[in-house]
PDB file of C-alpha atoms in Angstrom:
ATOM      1  CA  MET A   1       0.000   0.000   0.000  1.00  0.00           C
ATOM      2  CA  LEU A   2       2.871   2.342   0.826  1.00  0.00           C
ATOM      3  CA  VAL A   3       4.533   1.645  -2.524  1.00  0.00           C
ATOM      4  CA  ALA A   4       1.270   2.329  -4.378  1.00  0.00           C
ATOM      5  CA  LEU A   5       0.830   5.546  -2.395  1.00  0.00           C
ATOM      6  CA  VAL A   6       4.340   6.732  -3.282  1.00  0.00           C
ATOM      7  CA  ASP A   7       3.672   5.972  -6.959  1.00  0.00           C
ATOM      8  CA  ALA A   8       0.403   7.903  -6.879  1.00  0.00           C
ATOM      9  CA  VAL A   9       1.807  10.905  -5.008  1.00  0.00           C
ATOM     10  CA  GLY A  10       4.927  11.130  -7.188  1.00  0.00           C
ATOM     11  CA  ILE A  11       3.083  10.900 -10.485  1.00  0.00           C
ATOM     12  CA  GLY A  12       0.206  13.042  -9.180  1.00  0.00           C
ATOM     13  CA  ILE A  13       2.570  15.856  -8.169  1.00  0.00           C
ATOM     14  CA  GLY A  14       4.249  15.682 -11.580  1.00  0.00           C
ATOM     15  CA  LEU A  15       0.881  15.894 -13.335  1.00  0.00           C
ATOM     16  CA  ALA A  16      -0.306  18.806 -11.166  1.00  0.00           C
ATOM     17  CA  VAL A  17       2.924  20.794 -11.665  1.00  0.00           C
ATOM     18  CA  LEU A  18       2.717  20.345 -15.431  1.00  0.00           C
ATOM     19  CA  GLY A  19      -0.928  21.458 -15.476  1.00  0.00           C
ATOM     20  CA  VAL A  20      -2.339  18.190 -16.794  1.00  0.00           C
ATOM     21  CA  PRO A  21      -6.123  18.138 -16.301  1.00  0.00           C
ATOM     22  CA  LEU A  22      -7.566  15.323 -14.188  1.00  0.00           C
ATOM     23  CA  ALA A  23      -4.337  15.063 -12.161  1.00  0.00           C
ATOM     24  CA  LEU A  24      -6.127  13.871  -9.022  1.00  0.00           C
ATOM     25  CA  PRO A  25      -8.209  11.150 -10.743  1.00  0.00           C
ATOM     26  CA  LEU A  26      -5.117  10.003 -12.640  1.00  0.00           C
ATOM     27  CA  ALA A  27      -3.155   9.819  -9.365  1.00  0.00           C
ATOM     28  CA  ALA A  28      -5.988   7.755  -7.879  1.00  0.00           C
ATOM     29  CA  LEU A  29      -5.836   5.463 -10.914  1.00  0.00           C
ATOM     30  CA  VAL A  30      -2.066   5.059 -10.442  1.00  0.00           C
ATOM     31  CA  PHE A  31      -2.680   4.256  -6.755  1.00  0.00           C
ATOM     32  CA  LEU A  32      -5.150   1.519  -7.652  1.00  0.00           C
ATOM     33  CA  GLY A  33      -2.845   0.208 -10.382  1.00  0.00           C
ATOM     34  CA  GLY A  34      -0.027   0.000  -7.846  1.00  0.00           C
ATOM     35  CA  PHE A  35      -1.776  -2.973  -6.254  1.00  0.00           C
ATOM     36  CA  ILE A  36      -1.172  -5.028  -9.394  1.00  0.00           C
ATOM     37  CA  PRO A  37       2.426  -6.178  -8.923  1.00  0.00           C
ATOM     38  CA  VAL A  38       5.128  -5.544 -11.518  1.00  0.00           C
ATOM     39  CA  ILE A  39       2.989  -3.946 -14.249  1.00  0.00           C
ATOM     40  CA  GLY A  40       0.067  -2.133 -12.584  1.00  0.00           C
ATOM     41  CA  ALA A  41       1.618   1.271 -11.854  1.00  0.00           C
ATOM     42  CA  THR A  42       3.403   1.274 -15.209  1.00  0.00           C
ATOM     43  CA  LEU A  43       0.194   0.678 -17.168  1.00  0.00           C
ATOM     44  CA  THR A  44      -1.676   3.375 -15.267  1.00  0.00           C
ATOM     45  CA  GLY A  45       1.329   5.687 -15.760  1.00  0.00           C
ATOM     46  CA  VAL A  46       0.936   5.126 -19.508  1.00  0.00           C
ATOM     47  CA  VAL A  47      -2.683   6.290 -19.200  1.00  0.00           C
ATOM     48  CA  ALA A  48      -1.429   9.476 -17.497  1.00  0.00           C
ATOM     49  CA  ILE A  49       1.091  10.010 -20.322  1.00  0.00           C
ATOM     50  CA  LEU A  50      -1.613   9.599 -22.962  1.00  0.00           C
ATOM     51  CA  VAL A  51      -3.890  12.074 -21.179  1.00  0.00           C
ATOM     52  CA  ALA A  52      -0.987  14.555 -21.020  1.00  0.00           C
ATOM     53  CA  LEU A  53      -0.249  14.030 -24.732  1.00  0.00           C
ATOM     54  CA  VAL A  54      -3.837  14.734 -25.728  1.00  0.00           C
ATOM     55  CA  THR A  55      -4.450  17.679 -23.384  1.00  0.00           C
ATOM     56  CA  VAL A  56      -1.167  19.605 -22.961  1.00  0.00           C
ATOM     57  CA  GLY A  57       0.966  18.505 -25.892  1.00  0.00           C
ATOM     58  CA  PRO A  58       3.915  16.266 -26.695  1.00  0.00           C
ATOM     59  CA  VAL A  59       6.593  18.205 -24.780  1.00  0.00           C
ATOM     60  CA  LYS A  60       4.767  17.999 -21.466  1.00  0.00           C
ATOM     61  CA  ALA A  61       3.817  14.383 -22.256  1.00  0.00           C
ATOM     62  CA  LEU A  62       7.549  13.569 -22.555  1.00  0.00           C
ATOM     63  CA  ILE A  63       8.136  15.267 -19.197  1.00  0.00           C
ATOM     64  CA  VAL A  64       5.320  13.157 -17.687  1.00  0.00           C
ATOM     65  CA  LEU A  65       7.028  10.104 -19.209  1.00  0.00           C
ATOM     66  CA  GLY A  66      10.238  11.130 -17.412  1.00  0.00           C
ATOM     67  CA  VAL A  67       8.337  11.571 -14.139  1.00  0.00           C
ATOM     68  CA  VAL A  68       6.667   8.155 -14.493  1.00  0.00           C
ATOM     69  CA  ILE A  69       9.999   6.475 -15.251  1.00  0.00           C
ATOM     70  CA  ALA A  70      11.723   8.242 -12.337  1.00  0.00           C
ATOM     71  CA  VAL A  71       8.970   7.270  -9.894  1.00  0.00           C
ATOM     72  CA  GLN A  72       8.982   3.685 -11.190  1.00  0.00           C
ATOM     73  CA  GLN A  73      12.763   3.448 -10.775  1.00  0.00           C
ATOM     74  CA  LEU A  74      12.564   4.828  -7.237  1.00  0.00           C
ATOM     75  CA  GLU A  75       9.751   2.440  -6.384  1.00  0.00           C
ATOM     76  CA  GLY A  76      11.215  -0.633  -8.050  1.00  0.00           C
ATOM     77  CA  HIS A  77      14.828  -0.313  -6.960  1.00  0.00           C
ATOM     78  CA  VAL A  78      14.610   1.441  -3.594  1.00  0.00           C
ATOM     79  CA  LEU A  79      11.197   1.398  -1.931  1.00  0.00           C
ATOM     80  CA  GLN A  80       9.828  -2.008  -2.843  1.00  0.00           C
ATOM     81  CA  PRO A  81      12.951  -4.004  -1.905  1.00  0.00           C
ATOM     82  CA  VAL A  82      13.263  -2.196   1.423  1.00  0.00           C
ATOM     83  CA  ILE A  83       9.563  -2.397   2.322  1.00  0.00           C
ATOM     84  CA  MET A  84       9.113  -5.950   1.023  1.00  0.00           C
ATOM     85  CA  GLY A  85      12.370  -7.047   2.675  1.00  0.00           C
ATOM     86  CA  ARG A  86      11.166  -5.823   6.058  1.00  0.00           C
ATOM     87  CA  ALA A  87       7.762  -7.418   5.621  1.00  0.00           C
ATOM     88  CA  VAL A  88       9.160 -10.863   4.788  1.00  0.00           C
ATOM     89  CA  ALA A  89      12.474 -10.629   6.726  1.00  0.00           C
ATOM     90  CA  LEU A  90      14.649 -10.720   3.612  1.00  0.00           C
ATOM     91  CA  HIS A  91      17.529  -8.508   2.551  1.00  0.00           C
ATOM     92  CA  PRO A  92      16.496  -5.988  -0.156  1.00  0.00           C
ATOM     93  CA  LEU A  93      19.087  -7.450  -2.547  1.00  0.00           C
ATOM     94  CA  ALA A  94      17.549 -10.895  -2.052  1.00  0.00           C
ATOM     95  CA  VAL A  95      14.146  -9.433  -2.948  1.00  0.00           C
ATOM     96  CA  ILE A  96      15.501  -7.863  -6.159  1.00  0.00           C
ATOM     97  CA  LEU A  97      17.364 -11.015  -7.173  1.00  0.00           C
ATOM     98  CA  SER A  98      14.394 -13.279  -6.435  1.00  0.00           C
ATOM     99  CA  ILE A  99      12.056 -11.118  -8.538  1.00  0.00           C
ATOM    100  CA  ALA A 100      14.582 -11.010 -11.395  1.00  0.00           C
ATOM    101  CA  THR A 101      15.082 -14.777 -11.225  1.00  0.00           C
ATOM    102  CA  GLY A 102      11.341 -15.409 -11.063  1.00  0.00           C
ATOM    103  CA  VAL A 103      10.731 -13.216 -14.125  1.00  0.00           C
ATOM    104  CA  LEU A 104      13.495 -14.985 -16.061  1.00  0.00           C
ATOM    105  CA  VAL A 105      12.266 -18.447 -15.137  1.00  0.00           C
ATOM    106  CA  ALA A 106       8.482 -18.027 -15.352  1.00  0.00           C
ATOM    107  CA  GLY A 107       7.711 -14.540 -16.652  1.00  0.00           C
ATOM    108  CA  VAL A 108       5.301 -12.236 -14.823  1.00  0.00           C
ATOM    109  CA  VAL A 109       3.840 -15.084 -12.772  1.00  0.00           C
ATOM    110  CA  GLY A 110       7.347 -16.023 -11.633  1.00  0.00           C
ATOM    111  CA  GLY A 111       7.962 -12.433 -10.572  1.00  0.00           C
ATOM    112  CA  LEU A 112       4.747 -12.465  -8.543  1.00  0.00           C
ATOM    113  CA  VAL A 113       5.489 -15.665  -6.617  1.00  0.00           C
ATOM    114  CA  ALA A 114       9.255 -15.299  -6.269  1.00  0.00           C
ATOM    115  CA  VAL A 115       9.347 -13.234  -3.061  1.00  0.00           C
ATOM    116  CA  PRO A 116       6.702 -15.246  -1.158  1.00  0.00           C
ATOM    117  CA  LEU A 117       8.407 -18.476  -2.214  1.00  0.00           C
ATOM    118  CA  LEU A 118      11.801 -17.170  -1.064  1.00  0.00           C
ATOM    119  CA  ALA A 119      10.267 -15.996   2.230  1.00  0.00           C
ATOM    120  CA  VAL A 120       8.816 -19.449   2.927  1.00  0.00           C
ATOM    121  CA  LEU A 121      12.115 -21.107   2.011  1.00  0.00           C
ATOM    122  CA  ASN A 122      14.030 -18.652   4.210  1.00  0.00           C
ATOM    123  CA  THR A 123      11.732 -19.295   7.183  1.00  0.00           C
ATOM    124  CA  ALA A 124      11.989 -23.067   6.773  1.00  0.00           C
ATOM    125  CA  VAL A 125      15.792 -23.015   6.532  1.00  0.00           C
ATOM    126  CA  ARG A 126      16.094 -20.734   9.575  1.00  0.00           C
ATOM    127  CA  TYR A 127      13.787 -22.969  11.602  1.00  0.00           C
ATOM    128  CA  LEU A 128      15.615 -26.149  10.638  1.00  0.00           C
ATOM    129  CA  ALA A 129      18.999 -24.523  11.334  1.00  0.00           C
ATOM    130  CA  GLY A 130      17.786 -23.503  14.790  1.00  0.00           C
ATOM    131  CA  HIS A 131      16.362 -26.955  15.539  1.00  0.00           C
ATOM    132  CA  PRO A 132      18.885 -29.485  14.191  1.00  0.00           C
ATOM    133  CA  ASP A 133      17.534 -32.352  16.300  1.00  0.00           C
ATOM    134  CA  GLY A 134      13.944 -31.709  15.276  1.00  0.00           C
ATOM    135  CA  GLU A 135      12.785 -30.605  18.732  1.00  0.00           C
ATOM    136  CA  PRO A 136       9.764 -28.265  18.786  1.00  0.00           C
ATOM    137  CA  THR A 137       9.977 -24.580  19.571  1.00  0.00           C
ATOM    138  CA  ALA A 138      10.282 -23.915  23.298  1.00  0.00           C
ATOM    139  CA  GLY A 139       6.933 -23.391  24.992  1.00  0.00           C
ATOM    140  CA  ARG A 140       4.981 -25.258  22.324  1.00  0.00           C
ATOM    141  CA  GLU A 141       3.689 -28.788  22.282  1.00  0.00           C
ATOM    142  CA  PRO A 142       4.375 -30.887  19.188  1.00  0.00           C
ATOM    143  CA  PRO A 143       1.371 -31.152  16.848  1.00  0.00           C
ATOM    144  CA  GLY A 144      -1.144 -33.817  17.825  1.00  0.00           C
ATOM    145  CA  THR A 145      -0.182 -33.954  21.514  1.00  0.00           C
ATOM    146  CA  GLU A 146      -2.708 -31.486  22.891  1.00  0.00           C
ATOM    147  CA  PRO A 147      -5.666 -32.968  24.801  1.00  0.00           C
ATOM    148  CA  ALA A 148      -9.050 -32.817  23.144  1.00  0.00           C
ATOM    149  CA  GLU A 149     -11.216 -29.824  24.018  1.00  0.00           C
ATOM    150  CA  GLY A 150     -14.153 -30.511  26.365  1.00  0.00           C
ATOM    151  CA  PRO A 151     -15.197 -33.811  27.957  1.00  0.00           C
ATOM    152  CA  GLU A 152     -14.480 -36.951  26.040  1.00  0.00           C
ATOM    153  CA  ILE A 153     -17.366 -39.220  25.162  1.00  0.00           C
ATOM    154  CA  LEU A 154     -16.324 -42.824  25.616  1.00  0.00           C
ATOM    155  CA  THR A 155     -18.350 -45.693  24.348  1.00  0.00           C
ATOM    156  CA  GLY A 156     -18.422 -49.323  25.336  1.00  0.00           C
ATOM    157  CA  HIS A 157     -17.864 -52.258  22.999  1.00  0.00           C
ATOM    158  CA  ASN A 158     -21.506 -52.276  21.910  1.00  0.00           C
ATOM    159  CA  GLY A 159     -21.656 -48.520  21.190  1.00  0.00           C
ATOM    160  CA  ASP A 160     -23.510 -47.575  24.394  1.00  0.00           C
ATOM    161  CA  ARG A 161     -22.242 -44.851  26.668  1.00  0.00           C
ATOM    162  CA  PRO A 162     -20.957 -46.112  29.989  1.00  0.00           C
ATOM    163  CA  PRO A 163     -23.256 -45.445  32.933  1.00  0.00           C
ATOM    164  CA  ALA A 164     -22.644 -42.235  34.852  1.00  0.00           C
ATOM    165  CA  GLY A 165     -19.906 -42.648  37.426  1.00  0.00           C
ATOM    166  CA  SER A 166     -18.309 -45.670  35.757  1.00  0.00           C
ATOM    167  CA  GLU A 167     -14.886 -45.511  34.175  1.00  0.00           C
ATOM    168  CA  ALA A 168     -14.221 -46.766  30.667  1.00  0.00           C
ATOM    169  CA  THR A 169     -11.038 -48.701  30.059  1.00  0.00           C
ATOM    170  CA  PRO A 170      -8.833 -48.616  26.987  1.00  0.00           C
ATOM    171  CA  ALA A 171      -9.578 -51.075  24.193  1.00  0.00           C
ATOM    172  CA  GLY A 172      -8.132 -54.490  24.811  1.00  0.00           C
ATOM    173  CA  ASP A 173      -8.546 -54.369  28.608  1.00  0.00           C
ATOM    174  CA  ALA A 174     -11.540 -56.343  29.826  1.00  0.00           C
ATOM    175  CA  ALA A 175     -13.682 -54.252  32.120  1.00  0.00           C
ATOM    176  CA  PRO A 176     -15.016 -56.079  35.170  1.00  0.00           C
ATOM    177  CA  ALA A 177     -18.631 -55.528  34.058  1.00  0.00           C
ATOM    178  CA  GLU A 178     -17.920 -56.964  30.607  1.00  0.00           C
ATOM    179  CA  ALA A 179     -16.002 -60.013  31.816  1.00  0.00           C
ATOM    180  CA  GLY A 180     -19.164 -62.108  32.224  1.00  0.00           C
ATOM    181  CA  ARG A 181     -20.807 -61.118  28.930  1.00  0.00           C
ATOM    182  CA  GLN A 182     -21.639 -63.870  26.508  1.00  0.00           C
ATOM    183  CA  PRO A 183     -21.344 -63.589  22.712  1.00  0.00           C
ATOM    184  CA  VAL A 184     -24.547 -62.630  20.936  1.00  0.00           C
ATOM    185  CA  PRO A 185     -25.965 -65.458  18.826  1.00  0.00           C
ATOM    186  CA  GLY A 186     -25.680 -64.747  15.100  1.00  0.00           C
ATOM    187  CA  GLY A 187     -23.043 -62.060  15.574  1.00  0.00           C
ATOM    188  CA  SER A 188     -19.481 -61.694  16.683  1.00  0.00           C
ATOM    189  CA  ALA A 189     -18.545 -60.763  20.221  1.00  0.00           C
ATOM    190  CA  GLY A 190     -17.915 -57.089  20.658  1.00  0.00           C
ATOM    191  CA  ALA A 191     -19.514 -56.031  17.383  1.00  0.00           C
ATOM    192  CA  GLY A 192     -21.240 -52.709  17.630  1.00  0.00           C
TER     193      GLY A 192
END
């Protein structure tokens, strides 16, 4: 959001100084376009350049082009790596290199998923490096070891609930009340 805001303010100020009509709506369009990674702010900047070309002439349109390129360079090479690096705990150079590698390998889609993929990989490697024996993080129980929430409902061998006040025993242990039970004719013993 901060990167999109910087894009919108930078291009909006350039448009207002040059006297391009609709500077505020065009800045808002650039802000919204900034949420589309890699190409959004550039495409909306092109719209601002075209509006400048039609309304104030080619010289001022070229100046708007310079402003859009300058803002895009500032955003792409300074702001985004620093802001994204802080958000995902990566060095800004790692962010730039991961985006470049992602674009080379898989195009625009690769550029979009490169930083999140690197962040997940970085977190996994840091966790495994900090826990070489596989022990869980201090203060946390391993997954699957927490007791079930609320009272447990235990059933007997025939699917009935045990009477109130009686204790159920784990499977395989014969409860004293069940020791004298006879198999049901036509069925197997213990079938529920």
